[in-house]
PDB file of C-alpha atoms in Angstrom:
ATOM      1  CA  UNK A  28       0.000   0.000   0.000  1.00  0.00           C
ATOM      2  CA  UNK A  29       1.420   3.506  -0.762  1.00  0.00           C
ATOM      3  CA  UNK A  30       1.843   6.290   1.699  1.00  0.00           C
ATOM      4  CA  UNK A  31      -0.738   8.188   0.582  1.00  0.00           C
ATOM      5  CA  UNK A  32      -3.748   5.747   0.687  1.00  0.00           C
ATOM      6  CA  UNK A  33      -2.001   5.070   3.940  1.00  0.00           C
ATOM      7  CA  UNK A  34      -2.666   8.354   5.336  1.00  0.00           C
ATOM      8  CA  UNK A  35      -6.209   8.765   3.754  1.00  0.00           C
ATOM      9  CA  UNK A  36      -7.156   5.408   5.265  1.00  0.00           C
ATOM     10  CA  UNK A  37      -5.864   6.732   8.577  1.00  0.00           C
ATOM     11  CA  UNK A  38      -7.739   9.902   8.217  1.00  0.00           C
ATOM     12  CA  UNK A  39     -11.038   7.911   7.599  1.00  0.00           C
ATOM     13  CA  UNK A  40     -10.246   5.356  10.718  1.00  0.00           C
ATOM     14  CA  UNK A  41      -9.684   8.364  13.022  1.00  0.00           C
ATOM     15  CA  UNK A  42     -12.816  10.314  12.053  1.00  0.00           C
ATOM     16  CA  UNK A  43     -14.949   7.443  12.379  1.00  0.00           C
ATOM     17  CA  UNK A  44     -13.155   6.781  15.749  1.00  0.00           C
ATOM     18  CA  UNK A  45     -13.640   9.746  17.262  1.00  0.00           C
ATOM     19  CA  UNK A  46     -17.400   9.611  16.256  1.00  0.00           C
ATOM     20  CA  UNK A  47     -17.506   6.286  18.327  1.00  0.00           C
ATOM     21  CA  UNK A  48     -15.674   7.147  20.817  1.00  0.00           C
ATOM     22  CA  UNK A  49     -18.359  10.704  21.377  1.00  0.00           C
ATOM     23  CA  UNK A  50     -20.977   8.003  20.835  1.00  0.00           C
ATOM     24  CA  UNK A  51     -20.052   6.022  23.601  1.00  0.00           C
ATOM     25  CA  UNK A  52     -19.256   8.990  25.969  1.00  0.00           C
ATOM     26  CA  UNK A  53     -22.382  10.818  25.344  1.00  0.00           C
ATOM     27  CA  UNK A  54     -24.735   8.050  25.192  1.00  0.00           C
ATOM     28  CA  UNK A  55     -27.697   8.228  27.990  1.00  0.00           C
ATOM     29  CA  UNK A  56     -30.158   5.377  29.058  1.00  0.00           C
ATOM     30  CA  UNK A  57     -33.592   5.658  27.059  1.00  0.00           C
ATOM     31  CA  UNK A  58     -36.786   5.269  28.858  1.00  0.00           C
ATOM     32  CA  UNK A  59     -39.221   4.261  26.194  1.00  0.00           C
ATOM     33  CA  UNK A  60     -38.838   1.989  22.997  1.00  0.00           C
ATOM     34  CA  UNK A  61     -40.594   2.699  20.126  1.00  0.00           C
ATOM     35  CA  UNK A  62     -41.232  -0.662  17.278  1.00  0.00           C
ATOM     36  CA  UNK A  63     -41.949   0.534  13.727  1.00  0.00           C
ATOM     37  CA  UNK A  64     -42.849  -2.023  10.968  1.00  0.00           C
ATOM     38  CA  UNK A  65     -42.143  -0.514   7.099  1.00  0.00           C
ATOM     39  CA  UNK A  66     -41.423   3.034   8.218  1.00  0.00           C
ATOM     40  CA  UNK A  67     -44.888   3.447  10.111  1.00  0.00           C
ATOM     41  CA  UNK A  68     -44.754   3.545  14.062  1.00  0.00           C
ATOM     42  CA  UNK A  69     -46.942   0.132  15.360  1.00  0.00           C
ATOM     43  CA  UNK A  70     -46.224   0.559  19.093  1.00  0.00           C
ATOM     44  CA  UNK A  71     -44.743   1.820  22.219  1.00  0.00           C
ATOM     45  CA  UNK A  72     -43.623   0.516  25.194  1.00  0.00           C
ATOM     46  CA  UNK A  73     -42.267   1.876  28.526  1.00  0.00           C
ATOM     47  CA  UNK A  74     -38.453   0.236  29.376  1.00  0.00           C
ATOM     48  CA  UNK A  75     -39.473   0.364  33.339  1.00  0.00           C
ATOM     49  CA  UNK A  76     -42.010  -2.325  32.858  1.00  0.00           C
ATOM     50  CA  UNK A  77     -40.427  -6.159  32.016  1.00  0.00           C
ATOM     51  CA  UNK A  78     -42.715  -7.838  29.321  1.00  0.00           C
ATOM     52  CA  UNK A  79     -42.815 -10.373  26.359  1.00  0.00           C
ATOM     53  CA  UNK A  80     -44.401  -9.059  23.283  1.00  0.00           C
ATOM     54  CA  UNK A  81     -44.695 -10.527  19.855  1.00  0.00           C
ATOM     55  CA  UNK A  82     -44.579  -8.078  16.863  1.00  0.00           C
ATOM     56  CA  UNK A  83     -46.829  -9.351  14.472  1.00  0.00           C
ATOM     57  CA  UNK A  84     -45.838  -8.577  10.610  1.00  0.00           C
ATOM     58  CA  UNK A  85     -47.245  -9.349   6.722  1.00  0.00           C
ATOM     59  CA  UNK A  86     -43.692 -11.451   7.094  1.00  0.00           C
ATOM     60  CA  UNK A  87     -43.587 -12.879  10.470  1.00  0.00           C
ATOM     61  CA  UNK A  88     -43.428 -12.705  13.908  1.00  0.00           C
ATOM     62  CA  UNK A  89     -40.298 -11.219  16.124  1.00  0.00           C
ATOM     63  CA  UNK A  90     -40.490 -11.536  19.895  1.00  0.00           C
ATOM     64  CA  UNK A  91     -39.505  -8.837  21.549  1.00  0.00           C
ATOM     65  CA  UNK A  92     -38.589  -9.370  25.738  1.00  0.00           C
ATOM     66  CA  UNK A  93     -38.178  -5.879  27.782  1.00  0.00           C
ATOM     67  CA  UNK A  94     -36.051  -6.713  31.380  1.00  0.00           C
ATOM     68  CA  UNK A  95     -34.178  -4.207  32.958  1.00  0.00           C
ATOM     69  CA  UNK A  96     -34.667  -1.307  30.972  1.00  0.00           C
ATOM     70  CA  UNK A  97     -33.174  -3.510  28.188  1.00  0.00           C
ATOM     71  CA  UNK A  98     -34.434  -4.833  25.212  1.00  0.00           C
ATOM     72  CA  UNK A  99     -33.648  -7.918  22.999  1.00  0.00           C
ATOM     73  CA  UNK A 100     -35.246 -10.037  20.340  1.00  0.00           C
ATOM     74  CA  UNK A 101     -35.061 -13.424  22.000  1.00  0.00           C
ATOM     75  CA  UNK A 102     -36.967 -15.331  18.969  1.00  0.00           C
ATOM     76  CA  UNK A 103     -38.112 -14.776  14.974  1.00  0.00           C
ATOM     77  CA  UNK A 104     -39.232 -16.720  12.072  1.00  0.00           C
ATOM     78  CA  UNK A 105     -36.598 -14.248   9.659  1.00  0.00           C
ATOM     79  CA  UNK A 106     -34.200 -16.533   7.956  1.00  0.00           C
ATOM     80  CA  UNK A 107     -31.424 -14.751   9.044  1.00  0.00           C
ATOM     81  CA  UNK A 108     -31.788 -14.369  12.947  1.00  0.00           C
ATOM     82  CA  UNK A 109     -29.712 -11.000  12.996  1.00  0.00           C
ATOM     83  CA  UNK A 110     -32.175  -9.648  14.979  1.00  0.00           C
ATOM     84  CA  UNK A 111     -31.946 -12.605  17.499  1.00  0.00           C
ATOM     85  CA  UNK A 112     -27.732 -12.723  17.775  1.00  0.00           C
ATOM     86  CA  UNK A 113     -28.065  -8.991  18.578  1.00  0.00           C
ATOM     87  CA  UNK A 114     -26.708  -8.132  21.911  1.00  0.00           C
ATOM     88  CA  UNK A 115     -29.462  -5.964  23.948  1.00  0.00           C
ATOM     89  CA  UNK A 116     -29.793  -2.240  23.503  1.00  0.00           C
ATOM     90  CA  UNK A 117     -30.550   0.327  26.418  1.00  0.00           C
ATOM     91  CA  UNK A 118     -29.205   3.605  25.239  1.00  0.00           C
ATOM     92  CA  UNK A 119     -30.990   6.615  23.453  1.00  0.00           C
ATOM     93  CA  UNK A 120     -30.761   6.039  19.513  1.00  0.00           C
ATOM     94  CA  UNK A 121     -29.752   2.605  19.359  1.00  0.00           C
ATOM     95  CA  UNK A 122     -31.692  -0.142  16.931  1.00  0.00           C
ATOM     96  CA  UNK A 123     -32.395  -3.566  16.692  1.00  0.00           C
ATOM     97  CA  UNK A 124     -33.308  -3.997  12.567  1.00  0.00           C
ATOM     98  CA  UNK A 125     -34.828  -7.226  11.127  1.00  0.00           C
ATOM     99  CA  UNK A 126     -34.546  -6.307   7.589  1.00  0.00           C
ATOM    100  CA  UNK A 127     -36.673  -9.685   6.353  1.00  0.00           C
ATOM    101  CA  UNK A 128     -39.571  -8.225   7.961  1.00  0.00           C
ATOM    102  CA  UNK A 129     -39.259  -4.384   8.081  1.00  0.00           C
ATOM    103  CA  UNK A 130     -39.261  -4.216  11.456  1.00  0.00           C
ATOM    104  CA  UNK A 131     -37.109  -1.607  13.382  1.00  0.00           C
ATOM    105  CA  UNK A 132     -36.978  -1.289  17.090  1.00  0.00           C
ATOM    106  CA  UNK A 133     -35.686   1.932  18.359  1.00  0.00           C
ATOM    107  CA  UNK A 134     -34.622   3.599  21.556  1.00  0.00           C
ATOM    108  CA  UNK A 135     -36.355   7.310  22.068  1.00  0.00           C
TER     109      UNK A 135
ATOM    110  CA  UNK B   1     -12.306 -17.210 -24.085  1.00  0.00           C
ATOM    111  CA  UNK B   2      -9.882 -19.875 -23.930  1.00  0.00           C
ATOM    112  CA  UNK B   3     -10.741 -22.962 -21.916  1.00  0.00           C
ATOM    113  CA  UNK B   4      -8.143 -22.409 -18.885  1.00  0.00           C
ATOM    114  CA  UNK B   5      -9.778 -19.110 -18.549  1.00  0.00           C
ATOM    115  CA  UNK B   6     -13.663 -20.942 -18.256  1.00  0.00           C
ATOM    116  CA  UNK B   7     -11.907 -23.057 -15.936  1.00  0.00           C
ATOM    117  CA  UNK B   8     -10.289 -20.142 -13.734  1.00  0.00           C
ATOM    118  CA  UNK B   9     -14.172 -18.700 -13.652  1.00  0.00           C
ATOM    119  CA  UNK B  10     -15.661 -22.037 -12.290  1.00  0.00           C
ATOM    120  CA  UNK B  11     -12.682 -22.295  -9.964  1.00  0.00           C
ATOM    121  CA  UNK B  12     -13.087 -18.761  -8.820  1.00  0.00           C
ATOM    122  CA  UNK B  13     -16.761 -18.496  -8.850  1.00  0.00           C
ATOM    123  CA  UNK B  14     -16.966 -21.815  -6.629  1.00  0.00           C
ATOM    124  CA  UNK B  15     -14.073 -20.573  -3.858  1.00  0.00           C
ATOM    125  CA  UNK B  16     -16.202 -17.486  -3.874  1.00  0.00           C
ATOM    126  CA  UNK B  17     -18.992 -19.535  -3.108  1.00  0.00           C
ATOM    127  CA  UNK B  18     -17.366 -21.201   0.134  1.00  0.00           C
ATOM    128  CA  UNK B  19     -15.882 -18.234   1.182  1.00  0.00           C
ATOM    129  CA  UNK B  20     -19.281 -17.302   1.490  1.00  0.00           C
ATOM    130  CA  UNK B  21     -20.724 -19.822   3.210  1.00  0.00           C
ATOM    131  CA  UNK B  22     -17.506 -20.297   5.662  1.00  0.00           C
ATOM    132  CA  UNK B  23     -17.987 -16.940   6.512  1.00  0.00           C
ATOM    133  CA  UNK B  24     -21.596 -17.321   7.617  1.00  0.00           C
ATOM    134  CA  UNK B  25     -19.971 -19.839  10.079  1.00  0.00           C
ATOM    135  CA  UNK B  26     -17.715 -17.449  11.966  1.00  0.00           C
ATOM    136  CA  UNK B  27     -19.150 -15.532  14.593  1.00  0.00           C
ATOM    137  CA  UNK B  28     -17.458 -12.426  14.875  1.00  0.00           C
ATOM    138  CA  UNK B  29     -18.962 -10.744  18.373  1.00  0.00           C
ATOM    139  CA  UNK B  30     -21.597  -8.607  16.762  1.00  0.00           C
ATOM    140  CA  UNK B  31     -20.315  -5.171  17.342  1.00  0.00           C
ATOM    141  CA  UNK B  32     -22.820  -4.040  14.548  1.00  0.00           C
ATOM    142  CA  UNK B  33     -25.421  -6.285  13.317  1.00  0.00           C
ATOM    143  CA  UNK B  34     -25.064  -9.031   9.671  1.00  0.00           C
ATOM    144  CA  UNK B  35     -21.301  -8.058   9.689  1.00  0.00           C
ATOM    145  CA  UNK B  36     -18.938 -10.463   7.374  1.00  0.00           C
ATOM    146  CA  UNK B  37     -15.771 -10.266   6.626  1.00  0.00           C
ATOM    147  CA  UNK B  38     -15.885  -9.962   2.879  1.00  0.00           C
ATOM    148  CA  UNK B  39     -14.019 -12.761   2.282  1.00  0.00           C
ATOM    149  CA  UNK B  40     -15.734 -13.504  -0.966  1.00  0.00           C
ATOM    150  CA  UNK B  41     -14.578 -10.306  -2.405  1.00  0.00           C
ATOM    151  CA  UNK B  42     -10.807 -11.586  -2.283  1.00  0.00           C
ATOM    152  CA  UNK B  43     -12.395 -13.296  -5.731  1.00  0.00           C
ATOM    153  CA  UNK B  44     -13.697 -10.413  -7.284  1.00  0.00           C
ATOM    154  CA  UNK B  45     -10.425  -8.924  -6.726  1.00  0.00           C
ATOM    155  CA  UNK B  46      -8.471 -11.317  -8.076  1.00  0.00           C
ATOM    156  CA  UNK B  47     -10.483 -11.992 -11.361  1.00  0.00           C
ATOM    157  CA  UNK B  48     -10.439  -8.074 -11.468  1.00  0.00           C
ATOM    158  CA  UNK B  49      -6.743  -8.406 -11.840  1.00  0.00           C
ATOM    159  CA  UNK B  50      -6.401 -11.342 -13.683  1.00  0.00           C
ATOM    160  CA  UNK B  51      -8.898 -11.041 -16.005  1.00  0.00           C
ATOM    161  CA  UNK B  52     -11.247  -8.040 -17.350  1.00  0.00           C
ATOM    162  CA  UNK B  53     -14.428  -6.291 -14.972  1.00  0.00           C
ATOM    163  CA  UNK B  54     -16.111  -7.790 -17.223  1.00  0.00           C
ATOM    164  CA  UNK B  55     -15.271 -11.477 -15.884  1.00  0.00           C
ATOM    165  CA  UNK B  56     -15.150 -10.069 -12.594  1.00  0.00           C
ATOM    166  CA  UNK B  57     -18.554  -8.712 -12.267  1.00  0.00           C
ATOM    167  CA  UNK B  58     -19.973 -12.374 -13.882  1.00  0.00           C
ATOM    168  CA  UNK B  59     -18.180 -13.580 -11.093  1.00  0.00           C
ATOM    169  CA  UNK B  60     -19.518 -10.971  -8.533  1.00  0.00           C
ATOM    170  CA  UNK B  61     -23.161 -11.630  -9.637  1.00  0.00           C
ATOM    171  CA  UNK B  62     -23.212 -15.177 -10.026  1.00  0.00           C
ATOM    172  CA  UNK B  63     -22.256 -16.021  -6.280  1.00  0.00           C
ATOM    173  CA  UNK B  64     -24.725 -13.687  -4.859  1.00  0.00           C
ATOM    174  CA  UNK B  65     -27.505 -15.341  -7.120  1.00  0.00           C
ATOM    175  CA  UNK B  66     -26.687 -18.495  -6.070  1.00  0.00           C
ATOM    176  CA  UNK B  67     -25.751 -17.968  -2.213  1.00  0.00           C
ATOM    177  CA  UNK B  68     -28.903 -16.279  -2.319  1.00  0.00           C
ATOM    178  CA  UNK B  69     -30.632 -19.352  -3.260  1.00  0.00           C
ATOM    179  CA  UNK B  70     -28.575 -21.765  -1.187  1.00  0.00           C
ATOM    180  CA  UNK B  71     -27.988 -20.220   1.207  1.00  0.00           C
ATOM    181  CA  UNK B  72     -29.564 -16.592   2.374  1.00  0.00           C
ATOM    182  CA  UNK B  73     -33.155 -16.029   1.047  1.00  0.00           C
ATOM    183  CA  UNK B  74     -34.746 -13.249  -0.769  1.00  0.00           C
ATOM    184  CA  UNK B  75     -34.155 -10.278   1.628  1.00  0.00           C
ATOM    185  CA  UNK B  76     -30.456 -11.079   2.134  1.00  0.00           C
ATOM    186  CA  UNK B  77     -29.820 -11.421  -1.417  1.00  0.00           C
ATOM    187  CA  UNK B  78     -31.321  -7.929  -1.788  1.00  0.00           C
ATOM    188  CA  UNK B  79     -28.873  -6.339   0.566  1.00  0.00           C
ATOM    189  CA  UNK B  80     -25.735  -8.146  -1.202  1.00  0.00           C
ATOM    190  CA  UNK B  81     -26.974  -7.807  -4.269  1.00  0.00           C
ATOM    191  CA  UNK B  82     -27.083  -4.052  -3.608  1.00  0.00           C
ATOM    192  CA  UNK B  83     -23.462  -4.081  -1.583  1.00  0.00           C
ATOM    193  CA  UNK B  84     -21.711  -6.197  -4.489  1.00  0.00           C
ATOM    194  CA  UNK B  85     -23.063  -3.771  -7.101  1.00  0.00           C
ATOM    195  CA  UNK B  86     -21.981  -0.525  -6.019  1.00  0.00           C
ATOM    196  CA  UNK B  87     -18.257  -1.972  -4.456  1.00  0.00           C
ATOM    197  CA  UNK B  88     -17.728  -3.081  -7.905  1.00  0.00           C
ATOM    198  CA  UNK B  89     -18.415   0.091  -9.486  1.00  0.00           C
ATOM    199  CA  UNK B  90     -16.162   1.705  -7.537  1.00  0.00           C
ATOM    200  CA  UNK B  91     -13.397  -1.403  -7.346  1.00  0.00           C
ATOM    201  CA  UNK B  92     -13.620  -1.197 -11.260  1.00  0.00           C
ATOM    202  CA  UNK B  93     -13.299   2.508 -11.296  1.00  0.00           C
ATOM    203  CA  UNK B  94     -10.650   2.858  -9.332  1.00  0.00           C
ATOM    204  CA  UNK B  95      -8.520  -0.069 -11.074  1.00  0.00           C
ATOM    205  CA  UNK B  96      -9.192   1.750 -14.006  1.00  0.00           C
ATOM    206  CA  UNK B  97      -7.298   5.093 -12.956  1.00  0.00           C
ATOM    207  CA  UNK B  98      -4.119   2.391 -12.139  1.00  0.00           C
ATOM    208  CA  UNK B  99      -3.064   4.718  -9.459  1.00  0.00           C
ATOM    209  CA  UNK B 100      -4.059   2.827  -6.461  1.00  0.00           C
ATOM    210  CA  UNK B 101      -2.473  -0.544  -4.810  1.00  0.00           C
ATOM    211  CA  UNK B 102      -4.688  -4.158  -4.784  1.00  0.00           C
ATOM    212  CA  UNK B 103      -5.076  -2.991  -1.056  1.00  0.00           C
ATOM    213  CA  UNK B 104      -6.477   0.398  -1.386  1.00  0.00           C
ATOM    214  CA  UNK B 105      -9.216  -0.932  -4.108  1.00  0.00           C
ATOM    215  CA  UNK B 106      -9.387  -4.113  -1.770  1.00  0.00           C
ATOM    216  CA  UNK B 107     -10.604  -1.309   1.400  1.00  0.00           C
ATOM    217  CA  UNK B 108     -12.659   0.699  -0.856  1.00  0.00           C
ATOM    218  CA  UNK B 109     -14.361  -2.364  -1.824  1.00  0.00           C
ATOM    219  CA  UNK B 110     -15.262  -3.166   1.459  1.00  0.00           C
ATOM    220  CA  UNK B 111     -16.413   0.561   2.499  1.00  0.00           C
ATOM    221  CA  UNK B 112     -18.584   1.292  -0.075  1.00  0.00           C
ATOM    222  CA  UNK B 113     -20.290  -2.813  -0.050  1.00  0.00           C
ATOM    223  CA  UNK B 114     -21.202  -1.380   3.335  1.00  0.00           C
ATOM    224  CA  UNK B 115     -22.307   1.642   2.345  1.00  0.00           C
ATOM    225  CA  UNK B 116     -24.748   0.078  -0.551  1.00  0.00           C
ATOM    226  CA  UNK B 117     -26.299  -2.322   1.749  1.00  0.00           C
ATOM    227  CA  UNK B 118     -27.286   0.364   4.324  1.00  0.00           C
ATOM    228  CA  UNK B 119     -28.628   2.579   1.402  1.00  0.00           C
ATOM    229  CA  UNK B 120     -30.838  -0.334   0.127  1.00  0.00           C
ATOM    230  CA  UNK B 121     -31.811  -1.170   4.195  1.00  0.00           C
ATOM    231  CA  UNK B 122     -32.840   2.394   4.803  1.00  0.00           C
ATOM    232  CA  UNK B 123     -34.849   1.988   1.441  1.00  0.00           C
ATOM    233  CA  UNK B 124     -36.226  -0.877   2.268  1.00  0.00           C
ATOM    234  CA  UNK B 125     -37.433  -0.648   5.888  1.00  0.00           C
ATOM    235  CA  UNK B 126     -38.029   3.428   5.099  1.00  0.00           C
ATOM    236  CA  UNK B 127     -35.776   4.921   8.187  1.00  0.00           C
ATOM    237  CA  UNK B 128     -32.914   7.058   7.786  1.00  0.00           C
ATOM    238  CA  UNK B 129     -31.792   6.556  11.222  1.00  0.00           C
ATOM    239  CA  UNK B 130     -29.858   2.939  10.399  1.00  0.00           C
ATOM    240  CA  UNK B 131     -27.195   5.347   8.836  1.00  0.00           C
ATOM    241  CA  UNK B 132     -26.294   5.430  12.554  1.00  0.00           C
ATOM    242  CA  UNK B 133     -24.216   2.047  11.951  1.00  0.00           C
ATOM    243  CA  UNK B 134     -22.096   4.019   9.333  1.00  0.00           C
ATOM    244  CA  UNK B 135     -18.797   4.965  11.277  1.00  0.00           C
ATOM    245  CA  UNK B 136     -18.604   1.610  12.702  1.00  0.00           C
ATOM    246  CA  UNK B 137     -19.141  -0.085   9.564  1.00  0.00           C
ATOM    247  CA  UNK B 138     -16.138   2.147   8.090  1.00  0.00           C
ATOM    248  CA  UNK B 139     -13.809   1.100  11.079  1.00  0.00           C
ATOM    249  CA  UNK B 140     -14.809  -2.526  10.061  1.00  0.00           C
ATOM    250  CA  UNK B 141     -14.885  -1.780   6.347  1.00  0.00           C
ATOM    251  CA  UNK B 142     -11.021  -0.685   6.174  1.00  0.00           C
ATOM    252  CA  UNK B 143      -9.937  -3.332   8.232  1.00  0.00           C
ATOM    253  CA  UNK B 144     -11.849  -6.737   6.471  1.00  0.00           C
ATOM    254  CA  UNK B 145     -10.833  -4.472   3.437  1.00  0.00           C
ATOM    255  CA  UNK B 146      -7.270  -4.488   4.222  1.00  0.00           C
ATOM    256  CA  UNK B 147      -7.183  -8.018   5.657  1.00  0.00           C
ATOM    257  CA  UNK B 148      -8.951  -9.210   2.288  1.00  0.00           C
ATOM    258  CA  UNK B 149      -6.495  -7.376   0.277  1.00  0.00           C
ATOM    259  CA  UNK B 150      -3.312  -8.641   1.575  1.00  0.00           C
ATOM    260  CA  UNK B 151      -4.493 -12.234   0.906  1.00  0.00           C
ATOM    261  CA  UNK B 152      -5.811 -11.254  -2.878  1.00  0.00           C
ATOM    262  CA  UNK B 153      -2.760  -9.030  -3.221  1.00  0.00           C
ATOM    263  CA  UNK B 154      -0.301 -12.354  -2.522  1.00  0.00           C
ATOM    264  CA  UNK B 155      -2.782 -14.582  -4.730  1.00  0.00           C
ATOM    265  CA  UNK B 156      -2.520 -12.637  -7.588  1.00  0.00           C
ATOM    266  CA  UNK B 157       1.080 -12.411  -7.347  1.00  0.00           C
ATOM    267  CA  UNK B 158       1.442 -16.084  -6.470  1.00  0.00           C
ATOM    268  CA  UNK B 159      -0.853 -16.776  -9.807  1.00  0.00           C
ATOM    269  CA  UNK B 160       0.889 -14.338 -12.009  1.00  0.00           C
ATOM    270  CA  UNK B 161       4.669 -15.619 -11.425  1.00  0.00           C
ATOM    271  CA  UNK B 162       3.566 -19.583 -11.624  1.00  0.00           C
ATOM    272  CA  UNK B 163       1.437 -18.695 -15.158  1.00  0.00           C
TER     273      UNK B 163
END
């Protein structure tokens, strides 16, 4: 590799890295998770109260578990279970995406 | 067309193939969610150097189409599909200006398959906000992009000295 793809490389790599790193400082619990299903909002729930619920879609069916101010996706029907493997999210702005089945869960 | 280069395309087309499907073995710890490590592309770059884009992008195409039916499903194959088109455009482009190194083109590859797929996601599920994933993806994108480089950049050596 030559020195100057090098340096642009490292330019890109410390930009992005000191967006992360301000992510991770400024990031603040959320309170209330909001589920949309193909870009129109299907439900809210408050993150104080631990619950199951199953998000229903055209597709199929996510199940969505709220403990501890935290959410996961514990179970789907996608074919690709990225949704599932996805550690669980607490902070303001943070997602959970099944892309099979248009469903976006999001931190407010 | 001679008939060692229809047999380099099978060859390549079917290593791209595994790579594919080995990679959906490893579990990297999901820092951001569906990350791979590109390996495939290492064959796209390699028939990009070897051969034409025209050979490459055959190459590029078929292996989506068909891990998409072996292996992924419709929505997946949407989301490569749309990754492998526009990190071709640009790998092509940029071979084309023959100012940049296998590993440069390698890590643009890889930054701008993740850029395509999170255009087509934010499409597809109609929310801006997944552009949120972008400056991790780039951390990840220059290093599987520079990983997957070295090893094309020492295949295609290797396979243009013992030709």
């Amino acid at each position: 590799m030559k020195k100057k793809e090098m340096i642009f490389f490292l330019i890109i790599l410390v930009l992005a890295g000191a967006f992360c790193i301000f992510h991770f400082i400024t990031q603040t619990p959320s309170a209330v998770v909001s589920v949309s299903i193909d870009g129109t909002e299907y439900k809210q729930f408050d993150l104080s109260k631990d619950q199951y619920y199953t998000i229903q879609t055209p597709q199929g069916y996510n199940i969505l578990q709220i403990q501890n101010h935290t959410v996961t996706v514990t179970e789907a029907d996608c074919p690709d279970q990225i949704c599932v493997q996805q550690k669980s999210i607490q902070n303001k702005g943070e997602l959970i995406v099944c892309l099979p089945h248009k469903v976006v869960i999001e931190l407010k | 067309m001679n008939s060692k280069k229809i047999a380099y395309c099978g060859l390549l087309t079917t290593v791209a193939l595994l790579l594919s499907y080995v990679e959906r073995m490893i579990a990297i710890p999901m820092i951001v969610p569906g990350m791979k490590l590109g390996l495939a592309n290492i064959t796209v770059l390699i028939a990009l150097y070897l051969f034409d884009n025209k050979t490459a992008f055959c190459i590029s195409i078929l292996r989506i189409l068909i891990s998409g039916i072996l292996f992924t499903g419709f929505a997946s194959f949407l989301y490569s599909a749309a990754g492998a088109l526009l990190s071709f455009i640009i790998m092509s482009f940029c071979k084309k200006r023959n100012v940049f190194s296998v590993i440069a083109i390698s890590i643009l590859g890889g930054i701008s398959h993740n850029i395509g797929q999170i255009f087509i996601a934010c499409i597809v599920v109609e929310n801006i906000k997944l552009f949120y994933y972008m400056p991790f993806l780039m951390i990840l994108g220059i290093a599987t992009g520079f990983i997957t480089g070295a090893i094309g950049n020492k295949t295609i050596h290797y396979i243009k000295h013992y030709n």
